[in-house]
Coordinates of C-alpha atoms in Angstrom, one line a residue:
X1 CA -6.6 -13.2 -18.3
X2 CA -8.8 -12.7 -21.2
X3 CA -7.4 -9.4 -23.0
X4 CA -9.7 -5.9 -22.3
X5 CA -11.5 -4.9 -25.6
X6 CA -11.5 -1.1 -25.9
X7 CA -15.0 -1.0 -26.3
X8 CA -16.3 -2.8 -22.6
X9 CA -16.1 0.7 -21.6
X10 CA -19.0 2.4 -22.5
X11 CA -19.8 5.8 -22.6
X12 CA -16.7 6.8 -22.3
X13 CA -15.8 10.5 -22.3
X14 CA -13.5 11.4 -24.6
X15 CA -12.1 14.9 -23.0
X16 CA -11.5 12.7 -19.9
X17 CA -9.5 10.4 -21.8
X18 CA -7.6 12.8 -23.3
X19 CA -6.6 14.7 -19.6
X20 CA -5.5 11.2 -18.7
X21 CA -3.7 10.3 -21.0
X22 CA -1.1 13.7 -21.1
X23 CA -0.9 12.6 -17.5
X24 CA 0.3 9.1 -18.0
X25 CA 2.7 6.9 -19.6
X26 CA 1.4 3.5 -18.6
X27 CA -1.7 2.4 -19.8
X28 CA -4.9 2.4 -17.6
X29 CA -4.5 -0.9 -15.1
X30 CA -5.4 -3.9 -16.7
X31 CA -8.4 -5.6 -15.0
X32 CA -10.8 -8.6 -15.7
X33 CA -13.5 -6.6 -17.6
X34 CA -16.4 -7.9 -14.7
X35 CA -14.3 -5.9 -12.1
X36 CA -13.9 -2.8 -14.2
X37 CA -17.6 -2.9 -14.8
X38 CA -17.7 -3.3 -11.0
X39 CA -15.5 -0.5 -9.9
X40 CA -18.0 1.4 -12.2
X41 CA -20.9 1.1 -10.4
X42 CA -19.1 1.8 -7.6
X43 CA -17.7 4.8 -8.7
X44 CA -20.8 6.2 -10.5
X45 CA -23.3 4.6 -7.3
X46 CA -26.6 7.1 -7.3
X47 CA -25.3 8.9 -4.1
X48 CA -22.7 9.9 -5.8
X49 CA -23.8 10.8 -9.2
X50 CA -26.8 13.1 -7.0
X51 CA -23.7 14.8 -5.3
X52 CA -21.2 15.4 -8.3
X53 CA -22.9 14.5 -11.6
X54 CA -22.3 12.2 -14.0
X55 CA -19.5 13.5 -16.0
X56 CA -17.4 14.3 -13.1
X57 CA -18.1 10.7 -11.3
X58 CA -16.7 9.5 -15.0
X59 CA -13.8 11.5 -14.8
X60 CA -12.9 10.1 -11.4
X61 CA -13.2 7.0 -12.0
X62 CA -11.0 7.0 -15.2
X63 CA -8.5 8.9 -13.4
X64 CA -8.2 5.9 -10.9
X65 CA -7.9 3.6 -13.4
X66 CA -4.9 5.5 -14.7
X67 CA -3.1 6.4 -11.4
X68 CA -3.6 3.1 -10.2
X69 CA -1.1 1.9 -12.8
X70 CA 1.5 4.9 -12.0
X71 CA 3.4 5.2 -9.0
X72 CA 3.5 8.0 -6.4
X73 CA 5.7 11.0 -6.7
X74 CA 7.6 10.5 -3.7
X75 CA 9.2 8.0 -1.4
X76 CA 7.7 8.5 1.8
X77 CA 9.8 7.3 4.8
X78 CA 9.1 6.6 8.7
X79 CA 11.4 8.0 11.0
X80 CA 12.3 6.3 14.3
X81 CA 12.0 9.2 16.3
X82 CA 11.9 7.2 19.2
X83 CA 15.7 6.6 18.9
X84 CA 16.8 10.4 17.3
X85 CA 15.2 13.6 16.1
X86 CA 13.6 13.8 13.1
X87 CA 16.7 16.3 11.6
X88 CA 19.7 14.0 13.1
X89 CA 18.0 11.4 11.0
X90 CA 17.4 13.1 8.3
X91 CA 21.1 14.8 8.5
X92 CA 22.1 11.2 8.2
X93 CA 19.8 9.9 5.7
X94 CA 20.9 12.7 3.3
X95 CA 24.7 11.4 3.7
X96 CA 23.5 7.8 2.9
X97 CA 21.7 8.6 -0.1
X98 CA 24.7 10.7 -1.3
X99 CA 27.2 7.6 -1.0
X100 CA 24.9 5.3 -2.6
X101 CA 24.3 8.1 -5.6
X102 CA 28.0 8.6 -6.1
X103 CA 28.8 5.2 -6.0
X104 CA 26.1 4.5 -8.9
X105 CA 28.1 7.3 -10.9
X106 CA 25.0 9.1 -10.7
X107 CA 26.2 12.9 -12.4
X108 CA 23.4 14.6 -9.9
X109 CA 24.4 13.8 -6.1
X110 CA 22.0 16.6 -5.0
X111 CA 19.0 15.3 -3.2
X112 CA 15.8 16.7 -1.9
X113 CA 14.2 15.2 1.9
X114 CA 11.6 17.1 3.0
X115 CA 9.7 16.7 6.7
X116 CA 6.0 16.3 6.2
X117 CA 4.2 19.4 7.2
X118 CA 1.6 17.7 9.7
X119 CA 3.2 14.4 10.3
X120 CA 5.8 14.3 12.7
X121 CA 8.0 11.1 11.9
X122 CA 7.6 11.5 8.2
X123 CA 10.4 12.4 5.6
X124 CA 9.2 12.7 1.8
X125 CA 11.8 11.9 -1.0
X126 CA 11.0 13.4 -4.4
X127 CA 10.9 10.5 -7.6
X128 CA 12.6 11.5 -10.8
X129 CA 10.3 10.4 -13.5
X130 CA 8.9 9.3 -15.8
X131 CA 12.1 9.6 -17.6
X132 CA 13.5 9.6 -21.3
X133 CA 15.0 5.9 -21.1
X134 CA 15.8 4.8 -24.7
X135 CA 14.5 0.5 -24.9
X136 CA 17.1 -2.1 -26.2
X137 CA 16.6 -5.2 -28.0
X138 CA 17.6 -7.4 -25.6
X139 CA 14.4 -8.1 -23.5
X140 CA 14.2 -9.1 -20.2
X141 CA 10.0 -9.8 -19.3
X142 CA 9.3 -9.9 -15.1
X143 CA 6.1 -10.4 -13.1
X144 CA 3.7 -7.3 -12.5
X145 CA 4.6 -7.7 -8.7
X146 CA 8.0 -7.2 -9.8
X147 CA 7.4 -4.8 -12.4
X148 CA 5.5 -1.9 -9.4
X149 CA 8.6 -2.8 -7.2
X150 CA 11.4 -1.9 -9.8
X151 CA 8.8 1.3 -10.3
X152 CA 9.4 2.0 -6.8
X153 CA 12.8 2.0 -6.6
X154 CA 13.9 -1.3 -6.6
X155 CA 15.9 -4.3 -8.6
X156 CA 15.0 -7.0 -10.3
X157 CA 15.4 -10.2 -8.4
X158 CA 16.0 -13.2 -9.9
X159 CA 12.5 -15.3 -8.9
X160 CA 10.3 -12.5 -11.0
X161 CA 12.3 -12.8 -14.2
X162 CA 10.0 -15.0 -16.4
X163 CA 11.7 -14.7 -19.2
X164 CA 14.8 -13.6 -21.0
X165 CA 16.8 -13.6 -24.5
X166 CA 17.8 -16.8 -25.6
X167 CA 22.2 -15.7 -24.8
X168 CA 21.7 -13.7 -22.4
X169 CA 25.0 -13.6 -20.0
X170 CA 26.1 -11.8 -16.5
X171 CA 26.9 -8.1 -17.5
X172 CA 24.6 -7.5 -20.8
X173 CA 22.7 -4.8 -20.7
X174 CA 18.9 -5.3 -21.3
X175 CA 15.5 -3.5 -21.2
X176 CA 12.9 -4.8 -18.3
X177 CA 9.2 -5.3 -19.1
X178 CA 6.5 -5.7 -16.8
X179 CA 3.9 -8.6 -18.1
X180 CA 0.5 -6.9 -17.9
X181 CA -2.3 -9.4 -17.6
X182 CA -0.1 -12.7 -16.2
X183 CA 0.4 -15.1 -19.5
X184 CA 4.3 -14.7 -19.4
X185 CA 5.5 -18.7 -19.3
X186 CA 8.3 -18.9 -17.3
X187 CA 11.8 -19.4 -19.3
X188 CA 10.0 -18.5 -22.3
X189 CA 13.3 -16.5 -24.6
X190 CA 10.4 -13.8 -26.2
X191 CA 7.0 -12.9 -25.1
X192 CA 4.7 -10.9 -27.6
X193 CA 1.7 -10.2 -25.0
X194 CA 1.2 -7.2 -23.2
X195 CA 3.9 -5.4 -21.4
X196 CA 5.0 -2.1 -20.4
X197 CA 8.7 -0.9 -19.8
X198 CA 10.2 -0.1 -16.3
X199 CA 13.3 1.0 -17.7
X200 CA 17.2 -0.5 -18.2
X201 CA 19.5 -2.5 -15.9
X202 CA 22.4 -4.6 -16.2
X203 CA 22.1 -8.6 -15.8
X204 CA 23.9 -9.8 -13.0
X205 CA 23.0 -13.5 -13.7
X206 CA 23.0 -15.6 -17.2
X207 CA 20.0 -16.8 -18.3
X208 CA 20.8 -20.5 -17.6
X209 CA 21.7 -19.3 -13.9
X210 CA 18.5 -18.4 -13.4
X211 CA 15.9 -20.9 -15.5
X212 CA 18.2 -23.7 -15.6
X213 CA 19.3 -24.8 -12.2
X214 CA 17.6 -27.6 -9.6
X215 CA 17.3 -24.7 -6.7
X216 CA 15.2 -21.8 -7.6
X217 CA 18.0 -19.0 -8.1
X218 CA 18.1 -15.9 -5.5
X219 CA 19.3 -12.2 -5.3
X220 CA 19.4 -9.6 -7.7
X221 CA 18.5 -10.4 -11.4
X222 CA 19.2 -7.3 -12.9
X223 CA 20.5 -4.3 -11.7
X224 CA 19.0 -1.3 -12.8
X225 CA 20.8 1.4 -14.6
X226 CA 18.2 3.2 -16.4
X227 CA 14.9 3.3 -14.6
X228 CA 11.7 5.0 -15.4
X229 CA 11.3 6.1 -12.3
X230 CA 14.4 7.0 -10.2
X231 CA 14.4 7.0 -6.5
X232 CA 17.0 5.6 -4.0
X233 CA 17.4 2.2 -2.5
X234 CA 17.2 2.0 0.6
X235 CA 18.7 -1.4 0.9
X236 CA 20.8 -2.0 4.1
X237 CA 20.5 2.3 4.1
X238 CA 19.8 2.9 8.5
X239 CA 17.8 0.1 8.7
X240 CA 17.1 1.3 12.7
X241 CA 16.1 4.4 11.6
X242 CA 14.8 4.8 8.8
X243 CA 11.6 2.4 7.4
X244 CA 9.9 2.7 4.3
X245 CA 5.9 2.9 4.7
X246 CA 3.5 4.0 2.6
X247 CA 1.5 7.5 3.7
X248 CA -1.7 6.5 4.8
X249 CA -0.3 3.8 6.6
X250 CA 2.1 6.2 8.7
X251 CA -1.7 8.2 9.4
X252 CA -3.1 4.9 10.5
X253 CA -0.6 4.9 14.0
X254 CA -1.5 8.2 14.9
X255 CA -5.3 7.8 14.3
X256 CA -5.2 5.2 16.3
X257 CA -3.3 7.1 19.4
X258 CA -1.4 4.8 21.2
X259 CA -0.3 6.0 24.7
X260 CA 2.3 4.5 26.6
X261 CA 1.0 2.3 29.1
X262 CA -1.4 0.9 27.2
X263 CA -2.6 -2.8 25.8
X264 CA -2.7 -2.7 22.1
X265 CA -3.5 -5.7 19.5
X266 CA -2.8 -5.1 15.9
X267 CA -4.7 -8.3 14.3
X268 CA -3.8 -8.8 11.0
X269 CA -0.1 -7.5 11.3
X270 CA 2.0 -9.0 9.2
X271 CA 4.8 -7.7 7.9
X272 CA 4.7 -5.8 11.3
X273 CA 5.0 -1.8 9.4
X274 CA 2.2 -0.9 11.9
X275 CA 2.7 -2.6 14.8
X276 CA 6.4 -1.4 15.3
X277 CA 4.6 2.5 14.8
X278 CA 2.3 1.8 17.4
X279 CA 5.2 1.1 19.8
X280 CA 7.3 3.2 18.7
X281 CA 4.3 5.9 19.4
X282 CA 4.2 4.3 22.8
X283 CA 7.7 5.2 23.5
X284 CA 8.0 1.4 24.0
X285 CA 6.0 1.7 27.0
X286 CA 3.2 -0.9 27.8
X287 CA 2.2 -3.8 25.4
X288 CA 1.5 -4.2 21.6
X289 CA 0.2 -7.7 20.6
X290 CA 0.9 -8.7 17.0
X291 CA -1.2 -11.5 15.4
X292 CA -1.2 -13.2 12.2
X293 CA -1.8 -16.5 11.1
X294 CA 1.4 -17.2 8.5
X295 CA 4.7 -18.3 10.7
X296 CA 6.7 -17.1 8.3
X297 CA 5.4 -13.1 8.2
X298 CA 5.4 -13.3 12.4
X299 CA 8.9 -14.0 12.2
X300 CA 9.3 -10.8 9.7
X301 CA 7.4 -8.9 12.8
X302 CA 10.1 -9.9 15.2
X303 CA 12.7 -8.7 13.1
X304 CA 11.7 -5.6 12.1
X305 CA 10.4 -4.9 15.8
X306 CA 14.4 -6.1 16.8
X307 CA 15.8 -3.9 13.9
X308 CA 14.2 -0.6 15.4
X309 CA 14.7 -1.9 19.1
X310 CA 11.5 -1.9 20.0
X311 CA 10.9 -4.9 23.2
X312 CA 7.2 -4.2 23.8
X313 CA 5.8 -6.3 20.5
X314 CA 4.7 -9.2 21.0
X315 CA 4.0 -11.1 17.6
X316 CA 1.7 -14.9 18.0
X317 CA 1.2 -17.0 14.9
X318 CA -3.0 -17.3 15.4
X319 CA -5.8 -16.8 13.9
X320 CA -7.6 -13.4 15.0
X321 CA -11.3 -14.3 14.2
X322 CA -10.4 -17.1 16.8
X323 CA -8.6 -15.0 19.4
X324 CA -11.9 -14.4 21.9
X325 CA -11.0 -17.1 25.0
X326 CA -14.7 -18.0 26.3
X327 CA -12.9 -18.1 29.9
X328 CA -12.5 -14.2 31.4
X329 CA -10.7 -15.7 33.8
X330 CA -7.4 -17.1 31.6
X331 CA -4.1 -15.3 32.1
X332 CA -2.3 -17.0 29.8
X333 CA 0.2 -14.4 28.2
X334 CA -0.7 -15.5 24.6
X335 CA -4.4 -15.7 22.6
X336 CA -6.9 -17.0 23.1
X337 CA -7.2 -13.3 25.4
X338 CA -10.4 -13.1 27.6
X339 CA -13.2 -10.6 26.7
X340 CA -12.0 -6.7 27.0
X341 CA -8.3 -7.2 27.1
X342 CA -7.2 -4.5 25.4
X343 CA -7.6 -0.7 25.3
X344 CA -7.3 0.1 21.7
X345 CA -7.5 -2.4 18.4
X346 CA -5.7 -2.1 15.0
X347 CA -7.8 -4.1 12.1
X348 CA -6.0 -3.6 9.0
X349 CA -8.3 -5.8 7.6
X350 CA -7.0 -8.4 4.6
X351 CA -8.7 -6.5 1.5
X352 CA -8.5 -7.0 -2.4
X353 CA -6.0 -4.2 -2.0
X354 CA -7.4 -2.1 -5.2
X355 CA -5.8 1.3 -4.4
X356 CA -1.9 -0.6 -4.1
X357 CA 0.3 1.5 -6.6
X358 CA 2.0 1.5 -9.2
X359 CA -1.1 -1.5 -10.0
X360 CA -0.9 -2.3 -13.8
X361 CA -2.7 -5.5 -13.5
X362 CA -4.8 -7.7 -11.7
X363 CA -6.0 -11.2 -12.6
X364 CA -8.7 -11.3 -9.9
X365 CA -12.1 -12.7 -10.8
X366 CA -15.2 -10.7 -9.5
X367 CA -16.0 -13.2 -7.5
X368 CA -12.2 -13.1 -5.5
X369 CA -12.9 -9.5 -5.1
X370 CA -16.1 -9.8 -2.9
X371 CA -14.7 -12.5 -0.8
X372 CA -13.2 -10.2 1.5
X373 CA -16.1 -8.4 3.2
X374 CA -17.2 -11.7 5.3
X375 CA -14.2 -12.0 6.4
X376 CA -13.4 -8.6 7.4
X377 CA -17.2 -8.7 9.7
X378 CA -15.3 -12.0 11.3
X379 CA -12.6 -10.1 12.6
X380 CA -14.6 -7.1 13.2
X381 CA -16.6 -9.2 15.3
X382 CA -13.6 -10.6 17.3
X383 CA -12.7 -7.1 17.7
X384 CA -15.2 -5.7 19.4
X385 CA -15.3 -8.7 22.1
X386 CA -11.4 -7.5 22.5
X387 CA -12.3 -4.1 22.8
X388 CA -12.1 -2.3 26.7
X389 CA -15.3 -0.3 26.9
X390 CA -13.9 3.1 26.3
X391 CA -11.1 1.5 23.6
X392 CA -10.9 3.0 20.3
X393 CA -11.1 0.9 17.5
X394 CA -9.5 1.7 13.9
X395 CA -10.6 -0.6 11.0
X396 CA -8.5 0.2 7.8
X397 CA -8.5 -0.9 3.9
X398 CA -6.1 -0.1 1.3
X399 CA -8.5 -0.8 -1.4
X400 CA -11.2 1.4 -2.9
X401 CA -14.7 -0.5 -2.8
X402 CA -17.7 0.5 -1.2
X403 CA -18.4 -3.1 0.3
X404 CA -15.4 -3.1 2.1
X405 CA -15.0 0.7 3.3
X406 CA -18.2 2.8 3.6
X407 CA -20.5 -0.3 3.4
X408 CA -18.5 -1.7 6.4
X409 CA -18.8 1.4 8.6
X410 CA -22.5 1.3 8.1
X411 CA -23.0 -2.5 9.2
X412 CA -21.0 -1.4 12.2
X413 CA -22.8 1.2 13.4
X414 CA -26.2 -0.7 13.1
X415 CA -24.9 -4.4 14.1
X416 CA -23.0 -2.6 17.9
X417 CA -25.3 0.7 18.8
X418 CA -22.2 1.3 21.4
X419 CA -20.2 2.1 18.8
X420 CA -19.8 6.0 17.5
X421 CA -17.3 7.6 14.7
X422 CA -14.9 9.2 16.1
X423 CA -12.7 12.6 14.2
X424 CA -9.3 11.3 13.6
X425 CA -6.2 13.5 13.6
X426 CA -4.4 14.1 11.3
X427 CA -7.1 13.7 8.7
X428 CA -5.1 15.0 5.7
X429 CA -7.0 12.5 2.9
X430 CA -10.4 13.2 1.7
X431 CA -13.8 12.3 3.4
X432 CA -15.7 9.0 3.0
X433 CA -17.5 8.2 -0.4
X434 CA -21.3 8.4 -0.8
X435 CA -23.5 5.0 -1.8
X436 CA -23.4 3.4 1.7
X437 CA -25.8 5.0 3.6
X438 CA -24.3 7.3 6.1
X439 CA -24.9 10.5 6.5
X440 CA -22.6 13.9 5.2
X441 CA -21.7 14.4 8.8
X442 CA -20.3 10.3 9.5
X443 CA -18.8 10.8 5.9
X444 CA -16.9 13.5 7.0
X445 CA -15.5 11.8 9.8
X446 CA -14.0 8.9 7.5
X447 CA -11.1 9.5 5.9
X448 CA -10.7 7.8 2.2
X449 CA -7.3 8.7 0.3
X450 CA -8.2 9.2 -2.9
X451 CA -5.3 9.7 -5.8
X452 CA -7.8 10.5 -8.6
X453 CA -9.4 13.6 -6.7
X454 CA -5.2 15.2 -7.5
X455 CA -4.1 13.0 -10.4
X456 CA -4.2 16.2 -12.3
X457 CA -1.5 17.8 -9.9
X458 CA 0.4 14.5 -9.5
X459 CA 2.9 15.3 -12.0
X460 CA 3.1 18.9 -12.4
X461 CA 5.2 21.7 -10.8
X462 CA 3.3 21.8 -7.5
X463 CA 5.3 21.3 -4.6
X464 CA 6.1 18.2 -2.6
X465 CA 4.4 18.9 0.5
X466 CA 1.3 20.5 -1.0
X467 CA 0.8 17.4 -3.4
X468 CA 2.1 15.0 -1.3
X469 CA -1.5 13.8 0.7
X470 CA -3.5 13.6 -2.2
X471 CA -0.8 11.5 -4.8
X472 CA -1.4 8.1 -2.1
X473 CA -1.8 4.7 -2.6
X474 CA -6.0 4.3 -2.4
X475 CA -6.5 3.6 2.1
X476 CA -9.5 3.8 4.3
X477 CA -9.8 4.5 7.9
X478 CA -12.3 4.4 10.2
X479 CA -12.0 5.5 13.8
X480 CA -14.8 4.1 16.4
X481 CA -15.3 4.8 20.2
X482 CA -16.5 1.4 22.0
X483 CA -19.2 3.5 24.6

């Protein structure tokens, strides 16, 4: 990826940069410089720079680009309160997390979980960091994929190490960078580009173990020690009971509404976080149809729907924009499904997934980045032939354009007149963004999480549970009534 002059950002405000930067310790996420130019003009569209101004439109929109690249302050975890209260399982979890801690020799083997205020089956973990963690001279270099996972809470396994010291051997211990913009060779034993430090782990492989064998080498890599950002594993920790899900995506299932009894098709499901909710809010009762169109991620959906003992899933390897049968009267148990089969529809729709975090890089052209919303309008399409008159339908994002969120919602309501917005509960992120048309009234009833609006309270002495909906991964919902 061609490295980001500091001067393609123009105009840039220099108080704005400065209130960044005492929030962050990453740089700002490293983008092709036609994306960040893009992201601009969304950011800074003439609907919004007539509702805030142009300085404060600026200041969001640098703020993304720096939280993007940072984590969120918390762990947030999905209870299965389908199989135990919300406090057994958080009785229990607390006694996990206290084995695992003493067994690291953590010195601390207090910790914090705290139930969500609004949400139900959610449990929020505090993350210790960013830390003082002191850098070695023995380099290990991983993937950025690898790099937001190990920021997260995770190890390093061994297929996103791309490089290492030349000697390095099983037991050394070794600072991890995260290559930035992609140009790490793999088995490379130094790599001058640009990187950022996750922290310090021990190796639990030597070097030749893992670049110098015929099978490509598996498990953990490096274990770390010393991370920037501490929070627990949750490897193997009540894996019934207990399931790790971002915020917005927890929202999602209850904006949706599933009640038992009902016919439910979640079309792009994969790895199945979502579907498993939905049952789970169903009390298992009635159906929940699970499509995508890689084998490999339906089987992930069957386990995790065994792990948390859920029967009513019921996960097909197909194609959603294809899942219409032109015969109503089919009764076959898989798709095709005839016309109006089912009383509510999940489209998570496959996005360029711009509001992940921790994101410190993307290699995406411009051009990758708007291929999405066609395809999106496919399975919107398929959708609303599925759709029961009377169903709800929930289309959601977790990326931050306009052409995929707003500019969506707008197409909708003008391509299907039977469609209305609908208020969705809980709606604990902030409303929909202006540029696409709608009015204040159908932005309000959107619901866009939107980390730069808090990034100044992200890391300060606020509490958990008042920060916690505003320090997200960036998500957009949309709830519609099929009339």
């Amino acid at each position: 990826m061609p490295k980001q002059e500091e001067g393609s950002m123009p105009e840039q405000n220099t108080e704005v940069l400065l209130e960044a930067a005492e929030m962050s310790i990453f740089p700002r996420i490293s983008l092709k410089p036609e994306v960040t130019e893009y992201l601009k003009s969304v950011f800074l569209n003439k609907e919004v720079l007539a509702a805030v101004g142009h300085q404060e439109a600026d200041c969001r929109f640098q703020k993304l680009l720096t939280c993007l690249s940072h984590p969120p302050s918390y762990t947030c975890v999905r209870i299965s309160t389908h199989l135990a209260p919300l406090e057994e399982i958080r009785h229990k979890l607390g006694e996990e997390l206290k084995k695992q801690m003493c067994s690291s020799s953590a010195q601390d083997v207090s910790i914090q979980i705290l139930p969500h205020p609004r949400i139900t089956d959610v449990l929020l973990l505090p993350v210790d960091g960013p830390r003082a963690v002191e850098q070695l001279s023995s380099e290990v270099v991983v993937g950025a994929q690898c790099g937001s996972a190990v920021l997260r809470g995770a190890h390093v396994f061994a297929p996103g190490i791309l490089a290492s010291s030349k000697y390095m051997k099983a037991g050394d211990v070794v600072s991890v960078f995260s290559d930035l913009e992609g140009r790490c060779t793999r088995g490379m034993t130094s790599f001058q580009g640009k990187k950022v430090f996750v922290g310090n782990g021990v190796a639990e492989m030597d070097r030749s173990s893992i670049f110098c064998t015929d099978e490509p080498a598996r498990g953990v890599g490096v274990r770390m020690v010393e991370p920037l950002y501490r929070s627990p594993s949750f490897d193997g920790v009540l894996p019934s009971l207990a399931f790790l899900q971002n915020l917005p995506s927890v929202v999602v299932g209850h904006v949706l509404g599933p009640r038992p009894g009902e016919r439910i098709l979640d079309m792009c499901a994969a790895p199945g976080g979502k579907t498993c909710h939905i049952a789970a809010l169903m009390k298992d009762q009635g159906e929940v149809v699970a499509l995508d169109r890689i084998r490999n991620k339906i089987d992930r959906i069957r386990q995790n729907a065994q792990m948390l003992h859920l029967h009513s899933v019921k996960a097909y390897c197909f194609n959603s924009t294809q899942a219409v049968s032109g015969d109503s009267a089919q009764e076959n148990e898989g798709p095709p499904f005839p016309p109006e089969s089912f009383d509510r529809v999940l489209l998570d729709a496959p996005c360029s997934g711009l509001g992940q975090r921790p994101n410190m890089g993307s290699t995406w052209s411009l051009k990758e980045i708007c291929s999405y919303p066609p395809l999106q309008r496919k399975l919107f399409h398929a959708a609303m032939r599925l759709l029961k008159k009377g169903g709800v339908l929930v289309y959601s994002t977790c990326t931050v354009t306009l052409a995929e969120n707003e500019e969506q919602v707008a197409w909708a309501l003008e391509t299907f007149p039977c469609l209305t917005l609908q208020p969705q509960e809980p709606h604990i992120g902030a409303e929909g963004m202006p540029g696409a048309g709608l009015s204040p009234e159908q932005l309000r009833l959107l619901q866009r999480f939107s980390p730069e609006l808090s990034w100044d309270q992200a890391e300060t002495t606020t509490p958990l549970q008042c920060r916690a909906d505003g320090d997200t991964i960036g998500f957009f919902i949309a709830k519609f009534l099929k009339n």
